[in-house]
Coordinates of N, CA and C in Angstrom, one line a residue:
F1 N 0.5 -1.5 0.5 CA -0.1 -0.1 -0.1 C 0.8 1.0 0.1
S2 N 2.1 1.1 0.8 CA 2.4 2.5 0.9 C 3.6 3.0 -0.5
Y3 N 3.6 1.7 -1.4 CA 4.1 2.1 -2.8 C 3.2 2.7 -3.7
A4 N 1.9 2.3 -3.8 CA 0.7 3.2 -4.4 C 0.6 4.5 -3.9
A5 N 1.0 4.6 -3.0 CA 0.6 6.2 -2.3 C 1.6 6.7 -2.2
T6 N 3.0 6.6 -2.2 CA 3.8 7.1 -2.7 C 3.8 7.5 -4.0
F7 N 3.3 6.8 -4.9 CA 3.3 7.3 -6.3 C 2.2 8.0 -6.3
V8 N 0.7 8.2 -5.9 CA 0.0 9.0 -6.1 C 0.3 10.3 -5.4
L9 N 1.4 9.9 -4.2 CA 1.5 11.0 -3.7 C 2.3 12.1 -4.4
T10 N 3.4 11.3 -5.2 CA 4.7 12.2 -6.0 C 3.9 12.7 -7.0
V11 N 2.5 12.5 -7.7 CA 2.6 12.2 -8.7 C 1.4 13.8 -8.3
L12 N 0.6 13.6 -7.4 CA -0.4 15.4 -6.8 C 0.5 16.0 -6.5
M13 N 2.2 15.9 -6.1 CA 3.2 16.9 -5.4 C 3.6 17.5 -7.1
G14 N 3.5 16.6 -8.3 CA 3.9 17.0 -9.6 C 2.9 17.9 -9.9
A15 N 1.6 17.6 -9.9 CA 0.6 18.6 -10.4 C 0.2 19.7 -9.8
L16 N 0.6 20.0 -8.1 CA 0.6 20.5 -7.7 C 1.5 21.9 -7.7
L17 N 2.8 21.4 -8.0 CA 3.9 22.3 -8.2 C 3.8 23.2 -9.9
L18 N 3.0 22.0 -10.7 CA 2.8 22.8 -12.0 C 1.4 24.2 -11.6
A19 N 0.8 23.5 -11.2 CA -0.1 24.6 -10.8 C 0.0 25.7 -10.2
V20 N 1.2 25.7 -9.2 CA 1.4 26.9 -8.2 C 2.5 27.7 -9.5
G21 N 3.3 27.1 -9.9 CA 4.1 27.6 -11.0 C 3.0 28.7 -11.9
L22 N 2.1 28.0 -12.3 CA 1.1 29.0 -13.1 C 0.6 29.7 -12.4
I23 N 0.1 30.1 -11.5 CA -0.6 30.9 -10.4 C 0.8 32.2 -10.2
Q24 N 1.9 31.2 -10.0 CA 3.1 32.4 -9.8 C 3.4 33.1 -10.7
L25 N 3.3 32.8 -12.0 CA 3.6 33.7 -13.1 C 2.8 34.5 -13.6
F26 N 1.4 34.0 -13.1 CA 0.2 35.2 -13.4 C 0.4 36.2 -12.4
D27 N 0.9 35.7 -11.3 CA 1.0 36.3 -10.2 C 2.4 37.7 -10.3
A28 N 2.9 37.3 -11.1 CA 4.0 37.9 -11.2 C 4.0 39.1 -12.0
F29 N 3.3 38.8 -13.4 CA 2.9 39.7 -14.0 C 1.8 40.9 -13.9
S30 N 0.7 40.8 -12.6 CA 0.3 41.5 -11.9 C 1.2 42.6 -10.8
R31 N 2.7 42.5 -10.6 CA 3.1 42.9 -9.3 C 3.5 44.2 -10.0
R32 N 3.8 45.2 -9.4 CA 4.0 46.6 -9.9 C 5.7 46.9 -9.7
T33 N 6.6 46.1 -9.2 CA 7.9 46.3 -9.1 C 8.9 45.3 -10.1
A34 N 9.8 45.9 -10.6 CA 10.4 45.0 -11.4 C 11.4 43.6 -10.6
G35 N 11.6 44.2 -9.6 CA 12.5 43.0 -8.8 C 11.2 41.7 -7.9
D36 N 10.1 42.5 -7.9 CA 8.9 41.7 -7.4 C 8.6 40.6 -8.9
T37 N 8.8 41.1 -9.3 CA 8.4 40.2 -10.3 C 9.2 39.8 -11.1
A38 N 10.1 40.1 -11.3 CA 11.3 38.7 -11.7 C 11.7 38.0 -10.8
L39 N 11.6 38.1 -9.3 CA 11.4 37.0 -8.5 C 10.1 36.1 -8.5
E40 N 9.3 36.4 -8.5 CA 7.8 35.7 -9.0 C 7.7 35.0 -9.9
F41 N 8.6 35.5 -11.3 CA 8.5 34.8 -12.6 C 9.4 33.6 -12.3
F42 N 10.7 34.1 -11.5 CA 11.6 33.0 -11.5 C 11.3 31.5 -10.9
V43 N 10.8 32.0 -9.8 CA 9.9 30.9 -8.5 C 8.9 30.0 -9.9
G44 N 8.0 30.9 -10.3 CA 7.3 30.1 -11.3 C 7.6 29.3 -12.1
V45 N 8.5 29.7 -13.1 CA 9.2 28.9 -13.9 C 9.8 27.7 -13.5
I46 N 10.5 27.7 -12.2 CA 11.0 26.7 -11.5 C 9.9 25.5 -10.9
S47 N 8.9 26.1 -10.1 CA 7.7 25.3 -10.0 C 7.1 24.6 -11.3
I48 N 7.1 25.5 -12.0 CA 6.5 24.4 -13.4 C 7.4 23.2 -13.8
V49 N 8.8 23.6 -14.2 CA 9.7 22.9 -14.5 C 9.9 21.5 -13.6
A50 N 9.9 21.8 -12.1 CA 9.8 21.1 -11.3 C 8.5 19.9 -11.7
G51 N 7.6 20.5 -11.5 CA 6.4 19.6 -11.8 C 6.0 19.1 -13.0
M52 N 6.6 19.4 -14.1 CA 6.7 18.5 -15.6 C 7.3 17.7 -15.2
L53 N 8.9 17.8 -14.9 CA 9.8 16.5 -14.5 C 9.3 15.5 -13.9
I54 N 8.4 16.0 -12.7 CA 8.4 15.2 -11.9 C 6.8 14.5 -12.5
L55 N 5.8 14.8 -13.1 CA 5.1 14.4 -13.8 C 5.5 13.3 -15.0
A56 N 6.6 14.1 -15.8 CA 6.8 13.2 -16.5 C 7.4 11.7 -16.8
S57 N 8.2 11.5 -15.0 CA 8.9 10.6 -14.7 C 8.6 10.3 -13.0
P58 N 7.7 9.9 -13.0 CA 7.2 9.6 -11.7 C 8.2 9.1 -10.6
A59 N 8.9 8.1 -11.5 CA 9.6 7.1 -10.4 C 11.1 8.0 -9.8
I60 N 11.4 9.1 -10.8 CA 12.5 10.1 -10.3 C 12.4 11.2 -9.5
G61 N 10.5 11.5 -9.8 CA 10.1 12.4 -8.7 C 10.4 11.8 -7.4
I62 N 10.0 10.2 -7.4 CA 9.9 10.2 -6.1 C 11.4 9.7 -5.4
L63 N 12.3 9.4 -6.0 CA 13.4 9.2 -5.7 C 14.0 10.7 -5.7
S64 N 13.6 11.3 -6.2 CA 14.1 12.9 -5.8 C 13.7 13.5 -4.4
L65 N 12.5 13.4 -4.2 CA 11.4 14.0 -3.2 C 12.1 13.2 -1.9
T66 N 12.5 11.8 -2.1 CA 12.9 10.9 -0.7 C 14.2 11.7 -0.1
V67 N 15.0 12.0 -1.2 CA 16.5 12.7 -0.7 C 16.3 14.1 -0.3
V68 N 15.4 14.8 -0.6 CA 14.8 16.2 -0.1 C 14.5 15.7 1.5
L69 N 13.2 14.7 1.5 CA 13.2 14.6 3.0 C 14.2 13.8 4.0
G70 N 15.1 12.7 3.0 CA 16.4 12.7 4.1 C 17.0 14.2 4.3
I71 N 17.1 14.8 3.5 CA 17.6 16.0 3.9 C 17.2 17.1 4.7
F72 N 15.9 17.1 4.8 CA 14.9 17.6 5.4 C 15.5 17.3 7.2
F73 N 15.2 15.7 7.1 CA 15.3 15.2 8.4 C 16.6 15.7 9.3
A74 N 17.7 15.4 8.4 CA 19.2 15.6 8.7 C 19.2 17.3 9.1
I75 N 18.7 18.1 8.1 CA 18.9 19.6 9.0 C 18.2 19.8 10.4
D76 N 16.9 19.5 9.7 CA 16.2 19.3 11.3 C 16.6 18.4 12.3
G77 N 17.1 17.7 12.6 CA 17.9 16.7 13.5 C 19.3 17.9 13.9
L78 N 20.1 18.0 13.4 CA 21.2 19.5 13.5 C 20.4 20.6 14.2
S79 N 19.3 21.0 13.8 CA 19.2 22.1 14.2 C 18.1 22.1 15.3
R80 N 17.6 20.8 16.0 CA 17.3 20.6 17.0 C 18.2 20.5 18.0
F81 N 19.5 20.4 17.6 CA 20.7 19.8 18.7 C 21.3 21.2 19.0
Y82 N 21.3 22.3 17.7 CA 21.5 23.6 17.9 C 21.0 24.4 19.1
F83 N 19.6 24.3 18.8 CA 18.4 25.0 20.4 C 18.6 24.2 21.5
A84 N 19.1 22.8 21.4 CA 18.9 22.5 22.6 C 20.1 23.2 23.5
F85 N 20.7 23.5 23.2 CA 22.3 24.0 23.3 C 21.8 25.5 23.8
R86 N 21.1 26.1 23.3 CA 20.8 27.7 23.9 C 20.2 27.8 24.8
P87 N 20.8 28.7 25.8 CA 20.5 28.9 27.1 C 18.6 29.0 27.0
A88 N 18.3 29.3 26.2 CA 16.7 29.8 26.6 C 15.7 28.4 26.2
S89 N 16.7 27.5 25.9 CA 15.9 26.1 25.4 C 16.4 24.9 26.9
Q90 N 16.9 25.7 27.8 CA 17.1 24.8 29.2 C 16.4 23.7 29.6
S91 N 15.2 24.6 29.7 CA 13.9 23.7 30.1 C 13.3 22.5 29.5
R92 N 13.9 22.6 28.0 CA 13.3 21.8 27.2 C 14.3 20.8 26.7
R93 N 15.9 20.8 27.1 CA 16.8 20.6 26.3 C 16.4 18.7 26.0
T94 N 16.4 18.1 26.3 CA 16.0 16.5 26.9 C 15.6 16.6 25.6
W95 N 14.2 17.1 25.5 CA 12.9 16.7 24.4 C 13.6 16.9 23.0
L96 N 14.1 18.6 22.9 CA 14.9 18.6 21.7 C 16.3 17.7 21.3
M97 N 16.5 17.4 22.2 CA 17.7 16.4 21.7 C 17.2 15.2 21.2
L98 N 16.3 14.9 21.9 CA 15.6 13.1 21.7 C 15.4 13.7 19.9
G99 N 14.4 15.0 20.2 CA 13.6 15.1 18.6 C 14.9 15.0 17.4
G100 N 16.2 15.6 17.9 CA 17.0 15.7 17.4 C 17.7 14.3 16.7
V101 N 17.4 13.3 17.5 CA 18.2 11.9 17.6 C 17.8 11.3 16.7
L102 N 16.0 11.2 17.1 CA 15.3 10.7 16.3 C 15.3 11.1 14.7
S103 N 15.5 12.6 14.5 CA 15.3 12.9 13.2 C 16.4 12.2 12.4
L104 N 17.8 12.4 12.8 CA 18.9 12.0 12.7 C 18.8 10.7 12.1
I105 N 18.6 9.9 13.5 CA 18.2 8.2 13.0 C 17.7 8.1 11.6
L106 N 16.4 8.8 11.3 CA 15.0 8.9 10.5 C 16.1 9.2 8.9
A107 N 17.0 10.8 9.2 CA 17.7 10.7 8.1 C 18.4 9.8 7.4
A108 N 19.2 9.1 8.2 CA 20.0 8.0 8.2 C 19.2 6.6 7.2
L109 N 18.7 6.5 8.1 CA 17.6 5.8 7.6 C 16.9 5.9 6.1
I110 N 16.3 6.5 5.7 CA 16.2 7.3 4.6 C 17.3 7.2 3.5
L111 N 18.4 8.1 3.8 CA 19.3 8.2 2.8 C 20.5 7.3 2.7
F112 N 20.8 6.3 3.9 CA 21.4 4.7 3.4 C 20.7 4.2 3.0
G113 N 19.3 4.4 2.9 CA 18.9 3.2 2.5 C 18.3 3.0 1.0
L114 N 18.8 4.1 0.6 CA 18.4 4.8 -1.1 C 19.1 3.4 -2.2
P115 N 18.5 3.4 -3.2 CA 17.3 3.8 -3.5 C 15.9 3.3 -3.3
G116 N 16.2 1.9 -2.7 CA 15.6 0.9 -1.9 C 14.5 2.0 -0.7
S117 N 14.4 2.5 -0.5 CA 13.5 3.3 0.9 C 12.8 4.2 -0.1
A118 N 12.9 4.7 -1.5 CA 12.2 5.7 -1.9 C 11.4 5.1 -2.4
G119 N 10.8 4.1 -2.7 CA 9.4 3.3 -3.2 C 8.4 3.2 -2.1
F120 N 8.5 3.3 -0.9 CA 7.7 3.9 0.3 C 7.6 4.2 1.4
T121 N 8.8 5.3 1.2 CA 9.3 6.3 2.3 C 8.0 7.5 2.3
I122 N 7.6 8.1 1.4 CA 6.6 9.5 1.4 C 5.4 8.7 2.0
G123 N 5.0 7.3 1.0 CA 3.7 6.8 1.3 C 3.6 6.1 3.0
L124 N 4.6 6.0 3.2 CA 4.8 5.1 4.8 C 4.4 6.9 5.6
L125 N 5.3 7.9 5.2 CA 5.3 9.2 6.1 C 3.9 9.5 6.2
F126 N 3.5 9.5 5.1 CA 2.1 10.3 5.2 C 1.0 9.5 5.7
G127 N 1.2 7.8 5.5 CA 0.4 7.3 6.5 C 0.4 7.4 7.8
I128 N 1.7 7.2 8.4 CA 1.8 7.7 10.0 C 1.6 9.0 10.1
Y129 N 1.6 10.4 9.3 CA 1.1 11.6 9.6 C -0.5 11.3 10.0
A130 N -1.0 11.0 9.0 CA -2.3 11.0 8.8 C -2.8 9.8 10.3
L131 N -2.3 8.8 10.6 CA -2.6 8.4 11.6 C -2.8 9.2 13.3
F132 N -1.6 9.6 12.9 CA -1.5 10.9 14.4 C -2.8 11.9 14.0
L133 N -2.7 12.6 12.8 CA -3.4 13.4 12.7 C -4.5 13.1 13.3
G134 N -5.4 11.6 12.6 CA -6.6 11.7 13.2 C -6.7 10.7 14.7
F135 N -5.5 10.3 15.3 CA -5.7 10.3 16.4 C -5.4 11.9 17.3
S136 N -5.1 12.9 16.8 CA -5.4 13.9 17.8 C -6.4 14.7 17.4
V137 N -7.5 14.7 16.0 CA -8.6 14.6 16.0 C -10.0 14.2 16.9
F138 N -9.3 12.7 16.8 CA -10.5 12.2 17.7 C -10.2 12.6 19.5
V139 N -9.0 12.9 19.9 CA -8.6 13.7 21.3 C -9.3 15.0 21.4
I140 N -9.0 15.5 21.0 CA -9.5 17.2 20.5 C -11.2 16.9 20.7
G141 N -11.6 16.5 19.6 CA -12.9 16.1 19.5 C -13.8 15.5 20.8
R142 N -13.2 14.8 21.4 CA -13.2 14.0 23.0 C -13.5 15.2 24.0
S143 N -12.3 15.6 24.1 CA -12.2 17.3 25.0 C -12.9 18.1 25.1
V144 N -13.6 18.3 24.0 CA -14.4 19.4 23.1 C -16.1 19.2 23.9
S145 N -16.3 17.3 23.5 CA -17.2 16.9 24.1 C -17.6 17.0 25.5
R146 N -16.6 16.5 26.0 CA -16.7 16.4 27.8 C -16.6 17.5 28.0
A147 N -15.9 18.9 27.5 CA -16.0 20.2 28.1 C -17.6 20.5 28.2
I148 N -18.0 20.5 26.7 CA -20.0 20.8 26.4 C -20.8 20.2 27.5
E149 N -20.6 18.7 27.6 CA -21.2 17.6 28.9 C -21.0 18.6 30.2
R150 N -19.8 19.1 30.6 CA -20.0 20.1 32.4 C -20.7 21.2 32.2
E151 N -20.8 21.8 30.6 CA -21.4 23.3 30.5 C -22.7 22.7 30.9
A152 N -23.3 21.7 30.1 CA -24.9 21.8 30.3 C -25.4 21.1 31.3

């Protein structure tokens, strides 16, 4: 299932990048200043090209998005360590360090598992996200329900 989800999510990402790029191009020409127009145009073109490349070859898109995710988790892990050792973060240092370690482990699993990890990583992470989102919505709904019952 995670392979199919990875494929579908990658194609959706390609379509989204293409649509966003077209909107940015339209927006670029509605700008009043040349600097804003040039930057918006550049970002729009990059988004369109990225979207078209992903849609033209979803397999390469899956690999590319997986690499980006691995790099994201590595940067996230390192930044959590950085923030953990700032004086203002002393009270939550342990949690920041734990999050940093988990992010770095996840980055290593993804990046050192390539290309094999590319087929399921995006779908698996989306599935985990959906489970946590569903659980949090359930918990919030229960707490709201209890609050309403207490008021009644």
